[in-house]
Amino acid sequence: MALRHAVLAALLDGERSGYQLAKAFDVGMANFWHALPQQLYAELAKLEREGLVAGREVVQEARPNKRLFTVTEAGSAELERFAATPSKPSFIRDDLLVKVAAADSVDPAELISRLDERAEASRAKLDLFDGLLATMRGDLDEDEFLARGTGIGPYLTCLRGRVFESENRDWCARTADVLRNRARLRSE
Amino acid sequence: MALRHAVLAALLDGERSGYQLAKAFDVGMANFWHALPQQLYAELAKLEREGLVAGREVVQEARPNKRLFTVTEAGSAELERFAATPSKPSFIRDDLLVKVAAADSVDPAELISRLDERAEASRAKLDLFDGLLATMRGDLDEDEFLARGTGIGPYLTCLRGRVFESENRDWCARTADVLRNRARLRSE
DNA sequence: AAGGGCATGTAAATAGTTACATGATTGA
DNA sequence: TCAATCATGTAACTATTTACATGCCCTT
């Protein structure tokens, strides 16, 4: 049950609307937790009922009104409690890996296409992360920022996401090469 | 809806019981899909009703009887169709990353403990993967096996899992260092 | 005039986790 | 004798995804 904690963590940066959270859970946060808008609106409502976040209505003219949420004292305490809890082992849950696991019985040409698509997507995400990291760092270099900067939590998780995507890209390229090479050998 | 496909892929190696699958989904397969025994028994029953796998009863003396499942023609076709489908982007879903995202508001000592625990677990899993890979390879070296061996699907996914755990271990160590360093700076 | 962004949800279906249930055999 | 391994499930609950719904403003 960690979506609630992911929402609380995302709210530490400052107050956010459900809509803003939905975007955060589609880029930065999405490295380690993904959620659709519906789920976030539902979770915010539940957290508010339980007193872990507090919402305030902001009336707007040119746009629909919105509600901005902040973590309460009780919310901070809950995060603290959660951080002291042992973590379950993590795992990748990936369609593409399921397909590669079936490599011996499935059309290699299709598999290679999927791998190329994913490599491309990973490259794009890498660029996105590099941009996010540079923004968070400001004018400090990385060591300086990590030693004395503020808001290192999101920076550290983004670093994990960056490496993950970089390994994704490399593995896809290497795996596609292996499959292409086997296809070549078979046709000789 | 990829558990069904993960089960089909796991069954390509040869016939397996629900119990054997449960073990596979706790080690090898677990790099990219995790499932509890209950889920597997339920999924096997559903796949059998749909004709994608076929089960046969094996009567045993010293142990309870079991049912061994094989992929049918229809099952192979379904896997083939699935492999041709575009893959959703993958992501890590990790409690520990949620905790680190909250690093700025949470007790660093607790975080460091969680990171050390995870680094240790990753080291153990790395050893496990190295063993699995060596077994799959047999006496061939890696390049030879990847070029001409049989059953490379599971090998390739295991390679992905190996790198993932290795990056997990490194990131945990580096992140714990960053947190320890900041604690030291603050206390000076 | 069409498409995208802002902003919030409800309802239904599928997937995954937790708790419970049973019972024999084998090795420490 | 205690714990682990083999072997299979049911029931209840929680989490996630998919489909649907609304409506205004701004830019192209």
Coordinates of C-alpha atoms (C1' of nucleotides) in Angstrom, one line a residue:
Chain A
M1 CA 0.0 0.0 0.0
A2 CA 2.6 2.6 -1.1
L3 CA 0.6 4.8 -3.4
R4 CA -0.5 6.8 -0.4
H5 CA 3.1 7.2 0.6
A6 CA 4.2 8.1 -2.9
V7 CA 1.6 10.8 -2.9
L8 CA 2.7 12.1 0.5
A9 CA 6.3 12.2 -0.7
A10 CA 5.3 14.0 -3.9
L11 CA 3.5 16.6 -1.8
L12 CA 6.6 17.4 0.3
D13 CA 7.9 19.7 -2.4
G14 CA 5.0 22.1 -1.9
E15 CA 1.2 22.1 -2.4
R16 CA -0.1 20.5 -5.5
S17 CA -3.4 19.8 -7.2
G18 CA -4.6 16.4 -8.3
Y19 CA -3.9 17.5 -11.8
Q20 CA -0.3 18.5 -11.0
L21 CA 0.3 15.2 -9.2
A22 CA -1.0 13.3 -12.2
K23 CA 1.7 15.0 -14.3
A24 CA 4.3 14.3 -11.7
F25 CA 3.3 10.6 -11.7
D26 CA 3.8 10.6 -15.4
V27 CA 7.4 11.8 -15.4
G28 CA 9.6 12.2 -12.3
M29 CA 7.7 10.0 -9.9
A30 CA 7.0 7.5 -12.6
N31 CA 10.4 5.9 -12.2
F32 CA 9.3 4.2 -9.1
W33 CA 5.6 4.6 -9.0
H34 CA 3.0 5.1 -11.7
A35 CA -0.6 6.1 -11.3
L36 CA -3.4 7.4 -13.4
P37 CA -5.3 10.6 -12.6
Q38 CA -8.4 8.8 -11.3
Q39 CA -6.3 6.9 -8.8
L40 CA -4.7 10.1 -7.5
Y41 CA -8.0 11.9 -7.1
A42 CA -9.3 8.9 -5.2
E43 CA -6.2 8.6 -3.1
L44 CA -6.2 12.3 -2.2
A45 CA -9.8 12.1 -1.1
K46 CA -9.0 9.2 1.1
L47 CA -5.9 10.9 2.6
E48 CA -7.9 14.0 3.3
R49 CA -10.6 11.9 5.1
E50 CA -7.9 10.4 7.2
G51 CA -6.3 13.8 7.9
L52 CA -2.9 13.0 6.3
V53 CA -3.3 15.8 3.8
A54 CA -5.3 19.1 3.9
G55 CA -6.8 20.6 0.8
R56 CA -7.7 24.2 0.1
E57 CA -9.9 25.5 -2.8
V58 CA -8.4 27.9 -5.2
V59 CA -10.9 29.9 -7.3
Q60 CA -9.7 30.7 -10.8
E61 CA -11.2 32.8 -13.5
A62 CA -9.7 31.6 -16.8
R63 CA -9.6 28.0 -15.7
P64 CA -11.6 25.5 -13.7
N65 CA -11.2 25.9 -9.9
K66 CA -8.8 23.5 -8.2
R67 CA -7.9 22.1 -4.9
L68 CA -4.3 22.3 -3.6
F69 CA -3.1 19.8 -1.1
T70 CA -0.5 19.9 1.7
V71 CA 0.9 17.2 4.0
T72 CA -0.3 17.6 7.6
E73 CA 1.6 16.7 10.7
A74 CA -0.1 13.4 10.8
G75 CA 0.9 12.9 7.2
S76 CA 4.6 13.5 8.0
A77 CA 4.4 11.1 10.9
E78 CA 2.9 8.5 8.7
L79 CA 5.8 8.9 6.2
E80 CA 8.3 8.7 9.0
R81 CA 6.6 5.4 10.2
F82 CA 6.7 4.1 6.7
A83 CA 10.4 4.9 6.2
A84 CA 11.2 2.8 9.3
T85 CA 9.4 -0.3 7.8
P86 CA 11.4 -3.0 6.0
S87 CA 11.1 -2.7 2.2
K88 CA 9.9 -5.5 0.0
P89 CA 12.3 -6.5 -2.8
S90 CA 11.6 -4.6 -6.0
F91 CA 11.2 -6.0 -9.4
I92 CA 10.7 -5.0 -13.0
R93 CA 7.3 -5.8 -14.4
D94 CA 7.7 -5.7 -18.1
D95 CA 5.8 -6.9 -21.1
L96 CA 8.8 -6.8 -23.2
L97 CA 10.8 -9.1 -21.0
V98 CA 7.9 -11.6 -21.1
K99 CA 8.2 -11.5 -24.9
V100 CA 11.9 -12.0 -24.9
A101 CA 11.5 -14.9 -22.5
A102 CA 9.5 -16.6 -25.3
A103 CA 12.3 -15.8 -27.8
D104 CA 12.7 -19.5 -28.7
S105 CA 9.2 -19.9 -30.0
V106 CA 8.3 -16.5 -31.4
D107 CA 9.1 -14.6 -34.6
P108 CA 12.5 -12.9 -34.1
A109 CA 11.7 -10.1 -36.5
E110 CA 8.8 -9.0 -34.3
L111 CA 10.9 -9.2 -31.2
I112 CA 13.6 -7.1 -32.8
S113 CA 11.0 -4.4 -33.7
R114 CA 9.8 -4.3 -30.1
L115 CA 13.3 -4.0 -28.8
D116 CA 14.1 -1.2 -31.2
E117 CA 11.0 0.7 -30.2
R118 CA 11.8 0.3 -26.5
A119 CA 15.4 1.4 -27.0
E120 CA 14.2 4.5 -28.7
A121 CA 11.7 5.2 -25.9
S122 CA 14.5 4.7 -23.3
R123 CA 16.7 7.2 -25.2
A124 CA 13.9 9.8 -25.0
K125 CA 13.4 9.2 -21.3
L126 CA 17.1 9.5 -20.7
D127 CA 17.1 13.0 -22.2
L128 CA 14.0 13.9 -20.1
F129 CA 15.8 12.8 -16.9
D130 CA 19.0 14.6 -17.8
G131 CA 16.9 17.8 -18.2
L132 CA 15.1 17.2 -14.9
L133 CA 18.4 16.6 -13.1
A134 CA 20.0 19.7 -14.5
T135 CA 17.0 21.8 -13.4
M136 CA 17.0 20.4 -9.9
R137 CA 20.8 20.9 -9.5
G138 CA 20.6 24.6 -10.6
D139 CA 24.1 26.0 -10.9
L140 CA 25.7 23.6 -8.4
D141 CA 27.6 20.6 -9.8
E142 CA 26.4 17.2 -8.8
D143 CA 28.7 16.5 -5.8
E144 CA 28.1 20.0 -4.4
F145 CA 24.3 19.6 -4.8
L146 CA 24.3 16.1 -3.2
A147 CA 26.4 17.4 -0.3
R148 CA 24.6 20.6 0.5
G149 CA 21.6 21.1 -1.8
T150 CA 18.0 21.0 -0.7
G151 CA 15.4 18.6 -2.1
I152 CA 17.8 15.7 -2.8
G153 CA 15.1 13.0 -2.4
P154 CA 13.7 13.5 -5.9
Y155 CA 17.2 13.9 -7.3
L156 CA 18.4 10.6 -5.9
T157 CA 15.4 8.7 -7.2
C158 CA 15.8 10.4 -10.6
L159 CA 19.4 9.2 -10.7
R160 CA 18.1 5.6 -10.2
G161 CA 15.6 6.1 -13.0
R162 CA 18.3 7.4 -15.3
V163 CA 20.5 4.4 -14.8
F164 CA 17.5 2.1 -15.3
E165 CA 16.7 3.7 -18.6
S166 CA 20.3 3.6 -19.7
E167 CA 20.5 -0.1 -18.9
N168 CA 17.2 -0.6 -20.7
R169 CA 18.5 1.0 -23.8
D170 CA 21.8 -1.0 -23.7
W171 CA 20.1 -4.3 -23.0
C172 CA 17.6 -3.8 -25.9
A173 CA 20.4 -3.0 -28.3
R174 CA 22.5 -6.0 -27.2
T175 CA 19.5 -8.3 -27.3
A176 CA 18.4 -7.2 -30.7
D177 CA 22.0 -7.8 -31.9
V178 CA 21.9 -11.3 -30.5
L179 CA 18.7 -12.1 -32.3
R180 CA 19.8 -10.6 -35.6
N181 CA 23.0 -12.6 -35.4
R182 CA 21.1 -15.8 -34.8
A183 CA 18.8 -15.1 -37.7
R184 CA 21.9 -14.5 -40.0
L185 CA 23.5 -17.7 -38.8
R186 CA 20.4 -19.7 -39.5
S187 CA 20.0 -18.3 -43.1
E188 CA 23.6 -19.2 -44.1
Chain B
M1 CA -2.9 -8.7 -18.9
A2 CA 0.5 -10.3 -19.2
L3 CA 0.5 -12.9 -16.4
R4 CA -1.1 -15.3 -18.8
H5 CA 1.7 -14.7 -21.3
A6 CA 4.4 -15.0 -18.6
V7 CA 2.9 -18.4 -17.7
L8 CA 2.8 -19.5 -21.3
A9 CA 6.5 -18.4 -21.7
A10 CA 7.5 -20.2 -18.6
L11 CA 5.8 -23.4 -19.9
L12 CA 7.8 -23.3 -23.1
D13 CA 10.8 -25.0 -21.4
G14 CA 8.7 -28.2 -20.8
E15 CA 5.7 -29.3 -18.8
R16 CA 5.4 -27.9 -15.3
S17 CA 3.1 -28.2 -12.4
G18 CA 1.6 -25.1 -10.6
Y19 CA 4.0 -25.8 -7.8
Q20 CA 7.0 -25.7 -10.1
L21 CA 5.8 -22.5 -11.7
A22 CA 5.4 -20.9 -8.3
K23 CA 9.1 -21.6 -7.7
A24 CA 10.0 -20.3 -11.1
F25 CA 8.0 -17.1 -10.5
D26 CA 10.0 -16.7 -7.3
V27 CA 13.5 -16.8 -8.9
G28 CA 14.1 -16.7 -12.6
M29 CA 10.9 -15.3 -13.9
A30 CA 10.7 -13.0 -11.0
N31 CA 12.9 -10.5 -12.7
F32 CA 10.2 -9.3 -14.9
W33 CA 7.0 -10.8 -13.5
H34 CA 6.2 -11.9 -10.0
A35 CA 3.2 -14.0 -8.9
L36 CA 2.0 -15.9 -5.9
P37 CA 1.1 -19.6 -6.0
Q38 CA -2.7 -18.8 -5.7
Q39 CA -2.5 -16.6 -8.7
L40 CA -0.7 -19.2 -10.8
Y41 CA -3.2 -22.0 -9.9
A42 CA -6.1 -19.6 -10.9
E43 CA -4.4 -18.5 -14.1
L44 CA -3.6 -22.1 -15.1
A45 CA -7.2 -23.1 -14.6
K46 CA -8.3 -20.2 -16.8
L47 CA -5.8 -20.9 -19.5
E48 CA -6.9 -24.6 -19.5
R49 CA -10.6 -23.6 -19.8
E50 CA -9.6 -21.4 -22.8
G51 CA -7.6 -24.2 -24.4
L52 CA -4.2 -22.4 -24.3
V53 CA -2.6 -25.0 -22.1
A54 CA -3.4 -28.7 -21.5
G55 CA -3.0 -30.4 -18.2
R56 CA -2.4 -34.1 -17.4
E57 CA -2.7 -35.7 -14.0
V58 CA 0.3 -37.5 -12.6
V59 CA -0.4 -39.9 -9.8
Q60 CA 2.4 -40.2 -7.2
E61 CA 3.0 -42.4 -4.2
A62 CA 5.2 -40.7 -1.7
R63 CA 3.8 -37.2 -2.6
P64 CA 0.5 -35.6 -3.4
N65 CA -0.6 -36.1 -7.0
K66 CA 0.1 -33.2 -9.4
R67 CA -1.0 -31.8 -12.7
L68 CA 1.5 -31.0 -15.4
F69 CA 0.7 -28.4 -18.0
T70 CA 1.9 -27.9 -21.6
V71 CA 1.3 -25.1 -24.1
T72 CA -1.1 -26.0 -26.8
E73 CA -1.0 -24.9 -30.5
A74 CA -3.6 -22.2 -29.6
G75 CA -1.3 -21.2 -26.7
S76 CA 1.7 -20.8 -29.0
A77 CA -0.4 -18.7 -31.4
E78 CA -1.5 -16.5 -28.6
L79 CA 2.1 -15.9 -27.5
E80 CA 3.0 -15.1 -31.1
R81 CA 0.2 -12.6 -31.3
F82 CA 1.3 -11.1 -28.0
A83 CA 4.9 -10.7 -29.2
A84 CA 3.6 -8.7 -32.2
T85 CA 1.8 -6.2 -30.0
P86 CA 3.5 -2.9 -28.9
S87 CA 4.9 -3.0 -25.4
K88 CA 4.0 -0.6 -22.7
P89 CA 6.9 1.3 -21.1
S90 CA 8.2 -0.5 -18.1
F91 CA 8.9 0.9 -14.7
I92 CA 10.3 0.1 -11.3
R93 CA 7.7 -0.1 -8.6
D94 CA 9.7 0.2 -5.4
D95 CA 8.8 1.0 -1.8
L96 CA 12.4 1.9 -1.1
L97 CA 12.5 4.6 -3.8
V98 CA 9.3 6.1 -2.3
K99 CA 11.2 6.3 1.0
V100 CA 14.2 7.9 -0.6
A101 CA 12.0 10.4 -2.4
A102 CA 10.9 11.6 1.1
A103 CA 14.6 11.9 2.2
D104 CA 14.3 15.5 3.0
S105 CA 11.6 15.0 5.7
V106 CA 12.5 11.6 7.1
D107 CA 15.1 10.2 9.6
P108 CA 18.3 9.6 7.5
A109 CA 19.4 6.8 9.9
E110 CA 16.4 4.8 9.1
L111 CA 16.8 5.4 5.4
I112 CA 20.4 4.3 5.5
S113 CA 19.4 1.0 7.3
R114 CA 16.8 0.3 4.5
L115 CA 19.5 1.0 1.8
D116 CA 22.0 -1.3 3.5
E117 CA 19.4 -4.1 3.7
R118 CA 18.5 -3.7 0.1
A119 CA 22.1 -3.6 -1.0
E120 CA 22.7 -6.9 0.8
A121 CA 19.6 -8.5 -0.8
S122 CA 20.8 -7.4 -4.2
R123 CA 24.2 -8.9 -3.7
A124 CA 22.5 -12.2 -2.8
K125 CA 20.3 -12.0 -5.9
L126 CA 23.3 -11.3 -8.1
D127 CA 25.0 -14.5 -6.9
L128 CA 21.8 -16.4 -7.6
F129 CA 21.6 -15.0 -11.1
D130 CA 25.3 -15.8 -11.8
G131 CA 24.6 -19.4 -10.8
L132 CA 21.5 -19.6 -13.0
L133 CA 23.3 -18.1 -16.0
A134 CA 26.3 -20.5 -15.6
T135 CA 23.8 -23.5 -15.4
M136 CA 22.0 -22.4 -18.5
R137 CA 25.2 -21.8 -20.5
G138 CA 26.6 -25.2 -19.7
D139 CA 30.2 -25.5 -21.0
L140 CA 29.8 -22.9 -23.7
D141 CA 31.1 -19.4 -23.1
E142 CA 28.6 -16.6 -23.3
D143 CA 29.1 -15.5 -26.9
E144 CA 29.0 -19.0 -28.1
F145 CA 25.9 -19.8 -26.2
L146 CA 24.1 -16.6 -27.4
A147 CA 25.0 -17.3 -31.0
R148 CA 24.2 -21.0 -31.1
G149 CA 22.7 -22.2 -27.8
T150 CA 19.1 -23.3 -27.3
G151 CA 16.8 -21.7 -24.7
I152 CA 18.3 -18.2 -25.0
G153 CA 15.0 -16.5 -24.0
P154 CA 15.4 -17.1 -20.3
Y155 CA 19.1 -16.4 -20.5
L156 CA 18.6 -12.9 -22.1
T157 CA 16.0 -11.9 -19.5
C158 CA 18.2 -13.2 -16.7
L159 CA 21.0 -10.9 -18.0
R160 CA 18.6 -8.0 -17.7
G161 CA 17.8 -9.0 -14.1
R162 CA 21.5 -9.3 -13.3
V163 CA 22.2 -5.8 -14.5
F164 CA 19.2 -4.5 -12.6
E165 CA 20.3 -6.0 -9.3
S166 CA 23.8 -4.8 -9.9
E167 CA 22.6 -1.2 -10.4
N168 CA 20.4 -1.6 -7.4
R169 CA 23.3 -2.5 -5.2
D170 CA 25.5 0.3 -6.6
W171 CA 22.7 2.9 -6.2
C172 CA 21.9 1.8 -2.7
A173 CA 25.6 2.1 -1.7
R174 CA 26.0 5.5 -3.3
T175 CA 22.8 6.9 -1.9
A176 CA 23.6 5.7 1.6
D177 CA 27.0 7.4 1.2
V178 CA 25.3 10.7 0.2
L179 CA 23.0 10.5 3.3
R180 CA 25.9 9.7 5.6
N181 CA 27.9 12.5 4.3
R182 CA 25.1 15.0 4.8
A183 CA 24.6 13.8 8.3
R184 CA 28.3 14.3 9.0
L185 CA 28.3 17.8 7.5
R186 CA 25.3 18.8 9.6
S187 CA 26.9 17.6 12.9
E188 CA 30.1 19.6 12.3
Chain C
dA1 C1' -13.3 25.0 -36.3
dA2 C1' -10.5 21.7 -34.2
dG3 C1' -7.2 20.2 -30.8
dG4 C1' -4.8 20.6 -26.6
dG5 C1' -4.4 22.0 -21.8
dC6 C1' -6.7 22.8 -17.4
dA7 C1' -9.4 20.5 -13.9
dT8 C1' -12.3 17.0 -11.7
dG9 C1' -14.3 12.9 -11.1
dT10 C1' -17.7 8.1 -11.4
dA11 C1' -18.4 3.2 -12.6
dA12 C1' -17.0 -1.3 -14.0
dA13 C1' -13.7 -4.7 -14.7
dT14 C1' -9.3 -7.0 -14.0
dA15 C1' -5.2 -8.0 -11.3
dG16 C1' -2.7 -8.8 -7.2
dT17 C1' -2.2 -9.6 -2.0
dT18 C1' -3.4 -11.5 2.4
dA19 C1' -5.4 -14.9 5.2
dC20 C1' -6.9 -19.4 5.6
dA21 C1' -7.1 -24.6 4.8
dT22 C1' -5.3 -29.4 4.3
dG23 C1' -2.2 -33.4 4.8
dA24 C1' 1.6 -36.7 3.9
dT25 C1' 6.9 -37.3 3.7
dT26 C1' 11.6 -36.4 4.6
dG27 C1' 15.8 -34.7 6.7
dA28 C1' 18.1 -32.3 10.9
Chain D
dT1 C1' 9.9 -33.5 17.2
dC2 C1' 10.2 -29.6 14.4
dA3 C1' 10.6 -27.5 10.1
dA4 C1' 10.7 -27.8 5.3
dT5 C1' 9.1 -29.6 0.8
dC6 C1' 5.6 -31.3 -2.1
dA7 C1' 0.9 -30.1 -3.8
dT8 C1' -3.4 -27.6 -4.4
dG9 C1' -6.6 -24.6 -3.7
dT10 C1' -10.9 -20.9 -1.6
dA11 C1' -12.4 -16.4 0.1
dA12 C1' -12.0 -11.7 1.1
dC13 C1' -9.8 -7.6 0.3
dT14 C1' -7.0 -4.0 -1.9
dA15 C1' -5.0 -1.9 -5.9
dT16 C1' -4.9 -0.8 -10.8
dT17 C1' -6.7 -0.2 -15.4
dT18 C1' -10.2 0.9 -18.8
dA19 C1' -14.1 3.3 -20.2
dC20 C1' -17.0 7.1 -19.7
dA21 C1' -18.3 12.1 -18.5
dT22 C1' -18.1 17.3 -18.4
dG23 C1' -16.9 22.0 -19.8
dC24 C1' -14.3 26.3 -20.5
dC25 C1' -10.2 28.7 -22.6
dC26 C1' -6.5 29.4 -25.7
dT27 C1' -3.8 28.6 -29.8
dT28 C1' -3.4 27.3 -34.6

